[in-house]
Amino acid sequence: MMPFHPLAGSVHHHPIAENKAPWMALAPHLAETGFTSLVLGYGWKISASIDALPMQSGYPCDTHVAWYFGDFDWEGLRIWHELRAHAAVDVRLAVPFYAAFLAHPASIGKDAQAPAPEALDAFLAAMPDATRARFRETLVTGHYYPQEALTASELLACCKETLSDGT
């Protein structure tokens, strides 16, 4: 599912929210974000449709940048890492969303997920030095951050920060 906000220019930015709750919180505010669309990824399902984004947006010949934001857990990292490696569009990590997690307590659980050290290393390389140890510790101690940890106002602020930092 994707709402669209037509924008002038030849570069279009699209955040990907993996879960419905953050997507629903952001959808009414799309025009305030500077993004062309808001993609609901539904976990691994995004990998089957990400390459259709330029055509679906109505701007098939323009440049498209997808900003991934998923749960901070092994599976979320794995999805981002695979999208980044194999998608036909430029897939980047939406760093401000992940940084915002650190203002909240991590949740416990998801201990049945298999570690993805290569994905974690790539994620940590994109993060500021001061946060890397904390993110690593979160996962190795069996904790994670669900997207739902962020409030609607935090999500909106992260959207704006993503574009101001990433363009």
XYZ file of N, CA and C in Angstrom:
501
model
N 0.850 -1.174 0.000
C 0.000 0.000 0.000
C 0.892 1.233 0.000
N 0.526 2.205 -0.826
C 1.323 3.416 -0.908
C 0.448 4.629 -1.181
N 0.438 5.608 -0.265
C -0.126 6.895 -0.640
C 0.943 7.677 -1.405
N 0.526 8.570 -2.303
C 1.471 9.357 -3.080
C 1.232 10.838 -2.866
N 2.317 11.591 -2.906
C 2.277 13.038 -2.857
C 3.116 13.515 -4.034
N 2.474 13.904 -5.140
C 3.229 14.295 -6.330
C 4.163 15.468 -6.038
N 5.408 15.326 -6.428
C 6.407 16.359 -6.199
C 7.147 16.651 -7.491
N 7.554 17.890 -7.654
C 8.366 18.246 -8.816
C 9.798 17.776 -8.564
N 10.495 17.513 -9.618
C 11.891 17.106 -9.504
C 12.099 15.739 -10.095
N 13.348 15.373 -10.244
C 13.651 14.091 -10.876
C 14.156 13.038 -9.888
N 14.232 13.387 -8.609
C 14.624 12.427 -7.582
C 13.464 12.305 -6.596
N 13.036 11.076 -6.377
C 11.889 10.819 -5.501
C 12.320 9.912 -4.353
N 11.900 10.301 -3.160
C 12.269 9.581 -1.948
C 11.035 8.875 -1.387
N 11.250 7.636 -0.932
C 10.150 6.794 -0.461
C 10.579 6.066 0.818
N 10.023 6.418 1.975
C 10.326 5.614 3.155
C 9.548 4.298 3.097
N 10.163 3.254 3.592
C 9.512 1.950 3.703
C 9.315 1.675 5.188
N 8.074 1.592 5.618
C 7.760 1.174 6.980
C 7.349 -0.294 6.897
N 7.987 -1.137 7.652
C 7.701 -2.568 7.559
C 6.371 -2.959 8.183
N 5.930 -2.231 9.178
C 4.716 -2.609 9.899
C 3.598 -1.596 9.686
N 2.373 -2.056 9.838
C 1.204 -1.232 9.552
C 1.033 -0.063 10.525
N 1.327 -0.237 11.800
C 1.099 0.834 12.782
C 1.908 2.095 12.471
N 3.216 2.013 12.225
C 3.934 3.243 11.888
C 3.503 3.801 10.523
N 3.166 2.932 9.597
C 2.691 3.374 8.294
C 1.404 4.186 8.457
N 0.479 3.673 9.264
C -0.794 4.367 9.505
C -0.571 5.702 10.222
N 0.416 5.740 11.108
C 0.705 6.986 11.819
C 1.277 8.044 10.880
N 2.031 7.631 9.878
C 2.655 8.578 8.952
C 1.791 8.941 7.752
N 0.945 8.028 7.294
C 0.186 8.235 6.054
C -0.571 9.561 6.004
N -1.251 9.991 7.065
C -1.980 11.259 6.982
C -1.063 12.486 6.860
N 0.218 12.307 7.134
C 1.170 13.423 7.156
C 2.145 13.401 5.990
N 1.875 12.580 4.981
C 2.820 12.432 3.874
C 3.203 13.767 3.257
N 2.251 14.653 3.037
C 2.531 15.946 2.405
C 3.496 16.799 3.228
N 3.585 16.543 4.540
C 4.482 17.313 5.408
C 5.911 16.779 5.395
N 6.120 15.606 4.829
C 7.410 14.943 4.968
C 8.426 15.256 3.875
N 7.975 15.611 2.690
C 8.895 15.789 1.571
C 9.122 14.521 0.779
N 8.500 13.430 1.201
C 8.606 12.164 0.474
C 7.537 12.094 -0.615
N 7.837 11.350 -1.674
C 6.894 11.157 -2.768
C 5.829 10.147 -2.397
N 6.219 9.102 -1.688
C 5.263 8.083 -1.284
C 5.677 7.518 0.066
N 4.811 6.704 0.616
C 5.088 5.988 1.863
C 4.743 4.530 1.597
N 5.735 3.675 1.652
C 5.570 2.265 1.285
C 5.345 1.420 2.534
N 4.342 0.569 2.482
C 4.133 -0.424 3.538
C 4.806 -1.705 3.071
N 5.862 -2.103 3.745
C 6.680 -3.213 3.282
C 6.204 -4.595 3.663
N 5.548 -4.740 4.790
C 5.097 -6.050 5.277
C 6.222 -7.082 5.261
N 7.297 -6.786 5.948
C 8.396 -7.742 6.061
C 9.021 -8.062 4.726
N 9.215 -9.338 4.477
C 9.875 -9.788 3.259
C 9.067 -9.531 1.999
N 7.781 -9.227 2.124
C 6.953 -8.991 0.933
C 7.481 -7.825 0.098
N 8.151 -6.875 0.732
C 8.694 -5.737 -0.004
C 9.721 -6.184 -1.044
N 10.402 -7.274 -0.792
C 11.442 -7.717 -1.738
C 10.860 -8.128 -3.086
N 9.593 -8.497 -3.123
C 8.965 -8.907 -4.381
C 8.448 -7.723 -5.187
N 8.325 -6.543 -4.551
C 7.706 -5.427 -5.259
C 8.552 -4.162 -5.324
N 9.657 -4.114 -4.650
C 10.457 -2.881 -4.588
C 10.902 -2.407 -5.969
N 11.195 -3.324 -6.869
C 11.674 -2.934 -8.194
C 10.586 -2.294 -9.041
N 9.329 -2.458 -8.662
C 8.218 -1.835 -9.390
C 7.947 -0.406 -8.915
N 8.659 0.052 -7.898
C 8.408 1.368 -7.318
C 8.438 2.506 -8.346
N 9.434 2.591 -9.224
C 9.431 3.686 -10.205
C 8.177 3.691 -11.085
N 7.780 2.551 -11.557
C 6.591 2.466 -12.408
C 5.325 2.779 -11.598
N 5.223 2.232 -10.400
C 4.042 2.453 -9.572
C 3.900 3.908 -9.153
N 5.015 4.602 -9.021
C 4.977 6.001 -8.579
C 4.495 6.946 -9.667
N 4.530 6.489 -10.903
C 4.171 7.365 -12.014
C 5.348 8.136 -12.567
N 6.520 7.868 -12.029
C 7.744 8.532 -12.469
C 8.776 7.468 -12.868
N 8.486 6.678 -13.893
C 9.349 5.543 -14.204
C 10.755 5.905 -14.676
N 10.949 7.095 -15.200
C 12.272 7.464 -15.728
C 13.099 8.271 -14.736
N 12.534 8.599 -13.589
C 13.247 9.399 -12.598
C 14.080 8.514 -11.668
N 14.844 9.155 -10.815
C 15.657 8.461 -9.812
C 14.805 8.245 -8.561
N 14.920 7.050 -7.978
C 14.138 6.718 -6.785
C 15.056 6.222 -5.682
N 14.851 6.760 -4.488
C 15.603 6.354 -3.304
C 14.594 5.832 -2.283
N 14.771 4.595 -1.858
C 13.911 3.988 -0.837
C 14.664 4.000 0.493
N 14.009 4.516 1.508
C 14.607 4.621 2.850
C 13.979 3.551 3.733
N 14.742 2.548 4.078
C 14.219 1.415 4.843
C 14.192 1.717 6.335
N 13.053 1.402 6.939
C 12.891 1.467 8.393
C 12.072 0.258 8.829
N 12.703 -0.645 9.540
C 12.028 -1.821 10.061
C 12.303 -1.968 11.545
N 11.793 -3.024 12.126
C 12.144 -3.325 13.509
C 13.656 -3.474 13.590
N 14.238 -3.061 14.699
C 15.659 -3.321 14.900
C 15.771 -4.679 15.581
N 15.820 -5.690 14.744
C 16.025 -7.065 15.172
C 16.780 -7.766 14.038
N 17.134 -9.016 14.239
C 17.920 -9.721 13.229
C 17.183 -9.806 11.898
N 15.900 -10.047 11.936
C 15.143 -10.196 10.693
C 15.016 -8.865 9.952
N 14.767 -7.798 10.682
C 14.705 -6.477 10.058
C 16.020 -6.097 9.397
N 17.124 -6.411 10.073
C 18.439 -6.137 9.485
C 18.659 -6.970 8.227
N 18.239 -8.207 8.293
C 18.394 -9.112 7.149
C 17.590 -8.606 5.943
N 16.367 -8.143 6.159
C 15.540 -7.618 5.073
C 16.228 -6.413 4.429
N 16.648 -5.442 5.255
C 17.321 -4.262 4.726
C 18.580 -4.640 3.943
N 19.373 -5.517 4.498
C 20.632 -5.907 3.867
C 20.388 -6.553 2.506
N 19.392 -7.410 2.418
C 19.070 -8.057 1.135
C 18.494 -7.065 0.136
N 17.612 -6.188 0.577
C 17.062 -5.170 -0.323
C 18.173 -4.293 -0.883
N 19.039 -3.879 -0.009
C 20.151 -3.007 -0.404
C 21.029 -3.679 -1.448
N 21.244 -4.962 -1.297
C 22.134 -5.693 -2.193
C 21.491 -6.050 -3.525
N 20.169 -6.234 -3.558
C 19.546 -6.809 -4.752
C 18.489 -5.948 -5.440
N 18.028 -4.890 -4.819
C 16.969 -4.084 -5.438
C 17.520 -3.238 -6.578
N 16.682 -2.982 -7.557
C 17.066 -2.143 -8.692
C 17.050 -0.660 -8.318
N 16.362 -0.302 -7.237
C 16.370 1.088 -6.772
C 17.401 1.223 -5.653
N 17.786 2.447 -5.382
C 18.748 2.749 -4.325
C 18.046 2.596 -2.971
N 18.434 1.610 -2.183
C 17.835 1.378 -0.864
C 18.845 1.817 0.196
N 18.428 2.759 1.017
C 19.283 3.304 2.075
C 18.648 3.045 3.434
N 19.462 3.096 4.446
C 18.994 2.927 5.817
C 18.478 4.270 6.330
N 17.289 4.310 6.862
C 16.700 5.532 7.429
C 17.241 5.709 8.848
N 18.466 6.160 8.940
C 19.215 6.241 10.195
C 18.473 6.996 11.297
N 17.845 8.147 11.033
C 17.184 8.862 12.141
C 16.127 8.042 12.883
N 15.444 7.149 12.192
C 14.442 6.313 12.851
C 15.108 5.384 13.869
N 16.212 4.787 13.457
C 16.917 3.872 14.349
C 17.535 4.633 15.517
N 18.101 5.797 15.244
C 18.683 6.602 16.316
C 17.615 6.965 17.349
N 16.394 7.212 16.894
C 15.299 7.570 17.808
C 14.946 6.422 18.748
N 15.197 5.202 18.330
C 14.933 4.057 19.209
C 15.682 4.179 20.526
N 16.876 4.730 20.473
C 17.739 4.740 21.649
C 17.203 5.599 22.785
N 16.182 6.399 22.526
C 15.529 7.174 23.586
C 14.492 6.331 24.329
N 14.317 5.090 23.905
C 13.308 4.197 24.480
C 13.987 2.939 25.022
N 13.348 2.278 25.975
C 13.904 0.994 26.428
C 13.697 -0.078 25.354
N 14.672 -0.926 25.204
C 14.564 -2.034 24.249
C 13.614 -3.087 24.812
N 12.975 -3.784 23.913
C 12.081 -4.883 24.298
C 12.886 -6.165 24.342
N 12.391 -7.138 25.080
C 13.062 -8.438 25.132
C 12.262 -9.419 24.284
N 12.967 -10.312 23.671
C 12.304 -11.321 22.864
C 12.965 -11.502 21.521
N 12.276 -12.173 20.645
C 12.756 -12.490 19.305
C 14.063 -13.289 19.361
N 14.208 -14.087 20.404
C 15.434 -14.871 20.557
C 15.492 -16.074 19.629
N 14.421 -16.353 18.900
C 14.431 -17.467 17.952
C 14.983 -17.043 16.587
N 15.217 -15.748 16.395
C 15.758 -15.283 15.119
C 17.239 -15.629 15.013
N 17.637 -16.042 13.834
C 19.043 -16.374 13.598
C 19.846 -15.087 13.443
N 20.999 -15.011 14.074
C 21.859 -13.829 13.903
C 22.266 -13.651 12.441
N 22.477 -12.410 12.076
C 22.919 -12.048 10.727
C 24.100 -11.088 10.871
N 25.284 -11.628 11.199
C 26.439 -10.763 11.491
C 26.818 -9.819 10.353
N 26.717 -10.268 9.114
C 27.077 -9.405 7.987
C 26.110 -8.221 7.882
N 24.828 -8.482 8.092
C 23.831 -7.414 8.059
C 24.057 -6.445 9.216
N 24.383 -6.966 10.392
C 24.648 -6.103 11.538
C 25.864 -5.229 11.281
N 26.920 -5.780 10.733
C 28.122 -4.996 10.440
C 27.806 -3.863 9.466
N 27.012 -4.145 8.432
C 26.635 -3.121 7.458
C 25.775 -2.036 8.122
N 24.854 -2.462 8.988
C 24.014 -1.515 9.724
C 24.882 -0.621 10.600
N 25.775 -1.212 11.370
C 26.611 -0.439 12.277
C 27.510 0.540 11.531
N 27.947 0.177 10.345
C 28.785 1.074 9.540
C 28.028 2.338 9.150
N 26.700 2.255 9.069
C 25.878 3.413 8.706
C 25.515 4.280 9.906
N 25.769 3.768 11.112
C 25.369 4.483 12.326
C 26.520 5.315 12.877
N 26.185 6.374 13.631
C 27.253 7.153 14.275
C 28.059 6.270 15.233
N 29.350 6.542 15.326
C 30.245 5.750 16.180
C 29.720 5.601 17.604
N 29.170 6.669 18.158
C 28.745 6.671 19.558
C 27.591 5.710 19.841
N 26.864 5.273 18.809
C 25.703 4.404 19.033
C 25.969 2.940 18.693
N 27.058 2.656 18.039
C 27.301 1.301 17.534
C 27.316 0.245 18.623
N 28.020 0.498 19.705
C 28.114 -0.495 20.785
C 26.739 -0.753 21.396
N 25.961 0.280 21.541
C 24.630 0.116 22.139
C 23.717 -0.723 21.252
N 23.759 -0.497 19.937
C 22.954 -1.304 19.027
C 23.410 -2.764 19.047
N 24.715 -2.989 19.006
C 25.231 -4.371 19.036
C 24.791 -5.064 20.323
N 24.948 -4.387 21.435
C 24.576 -4.962 22.738
C 23.090 -5.310 22.788
N 22.262 -4.464 22.191
C 20.820 -4.719 22.171
C 20.531 -6.098 21.587
N 21.121 -6.384 20.433
C 20.845 -7.661 19.775
C 21.496 -8.848 20.485
N 22.743 -8.708 20.892
C 23.433 -9.865 21.473
C 22.884 -10.237 22.847
N 22.157 -9.325 23.476
C 21.538 -9.643 24.770
C 20.078 -10.080 24.618
N 19.641 -10.305 23.378
C 18.285 -10.796 23.149
C 17.209 -9.729 23.169
N 17.587 -8.481 22.979
C 16.630 -7.387 22.949
C 16.432 -6.911 21.515
N 15.443 -6.071 21.319
C 15.163 -5.495 20.008
C 14.321 -4.245 20.187
N 14.147 -3.492 19.112
C 13.269 -2.327 19.099
C 12.201 -2.533 18.031
N 10.944 -2.603 18.426
C 9.872 -2.658 17.426
C 9.607 -1.250 16.887
N 9.176 -1.155 15.651
C 8.845 0.147 15.072
C 7.817 0.886 15.926
N 6.948 0.144 16.535
C 5.882 0.738 17.333
C 6.398 1.452 18.584
N 7.685 1.353 18.887
C 8.256 2.065 20.031
C 8.241 3.573 19.814
N 8.188 3.992 18.540
C 8.218 5.417 18.232
C 6.807 5.980 18.120
N 6.628 7.170 18.680
C 5.334 7.849 18.612
C 5.136 8.451 17.220
N 3.910 8.855 16.925
C 3.615 9.480 15.635
C 4.453 10.737 15.427
N 4.608 11.547 16.467
C 5.402 12.773 16.324
C 6.884 12.444 16.114
N 7.380 11.397 16.761
C 8.773 10.981 16.532
C 8.956 10.472 15.103
N 7.995 9.698 14.615
C 8.071 9.190 13.247
C 8.112 10.331 12.238
N 7.271 11.331 12.439
C 7.235 12.471 11.529
C 8.556 13.247 11.586
N 9.074 13.461 12.778
C 10.362 14.154 12.920
C 11.474 13.363 12.234
N 11.437 12.051 12.356
C 12.454 11.208 11.712
C 12.374 11.288 10.199
N 11.165 11.368 9.654
C 11.002 11.532 8.197
C 11.712 12.797 7.742
N 11.436 13.880 8.407
C 12.021 15.165 8.021
C 13.537 15.139 8.173
N 14.019 14.530 9.235
C 15.467 14.445 9.456
C 16.141 13.541 8.421
N 15.471 12.481 8.009
C 16.032 11.578 7.008
C 16.332 12.340 5.729
N 15.393 13.146 5.271
C 15.623 13.899 4.035
C 16.652 15.008 4.220
N 16.673 15.638 5.373
C 17.644 16.722 5.566
C 19.061 16.167 5.686
N 19.200 14.938 6.197
C 20.529 14.325 6.344
C 20.952 13.544 5.113
N 19.976 13.015 4.356
C 20.306 12.018 3.339
C 20.258 12.457 1.902
N 19.996 13.724 1.641
C 19.925 14.125 0.234
C 21.131 14.906 -0.187
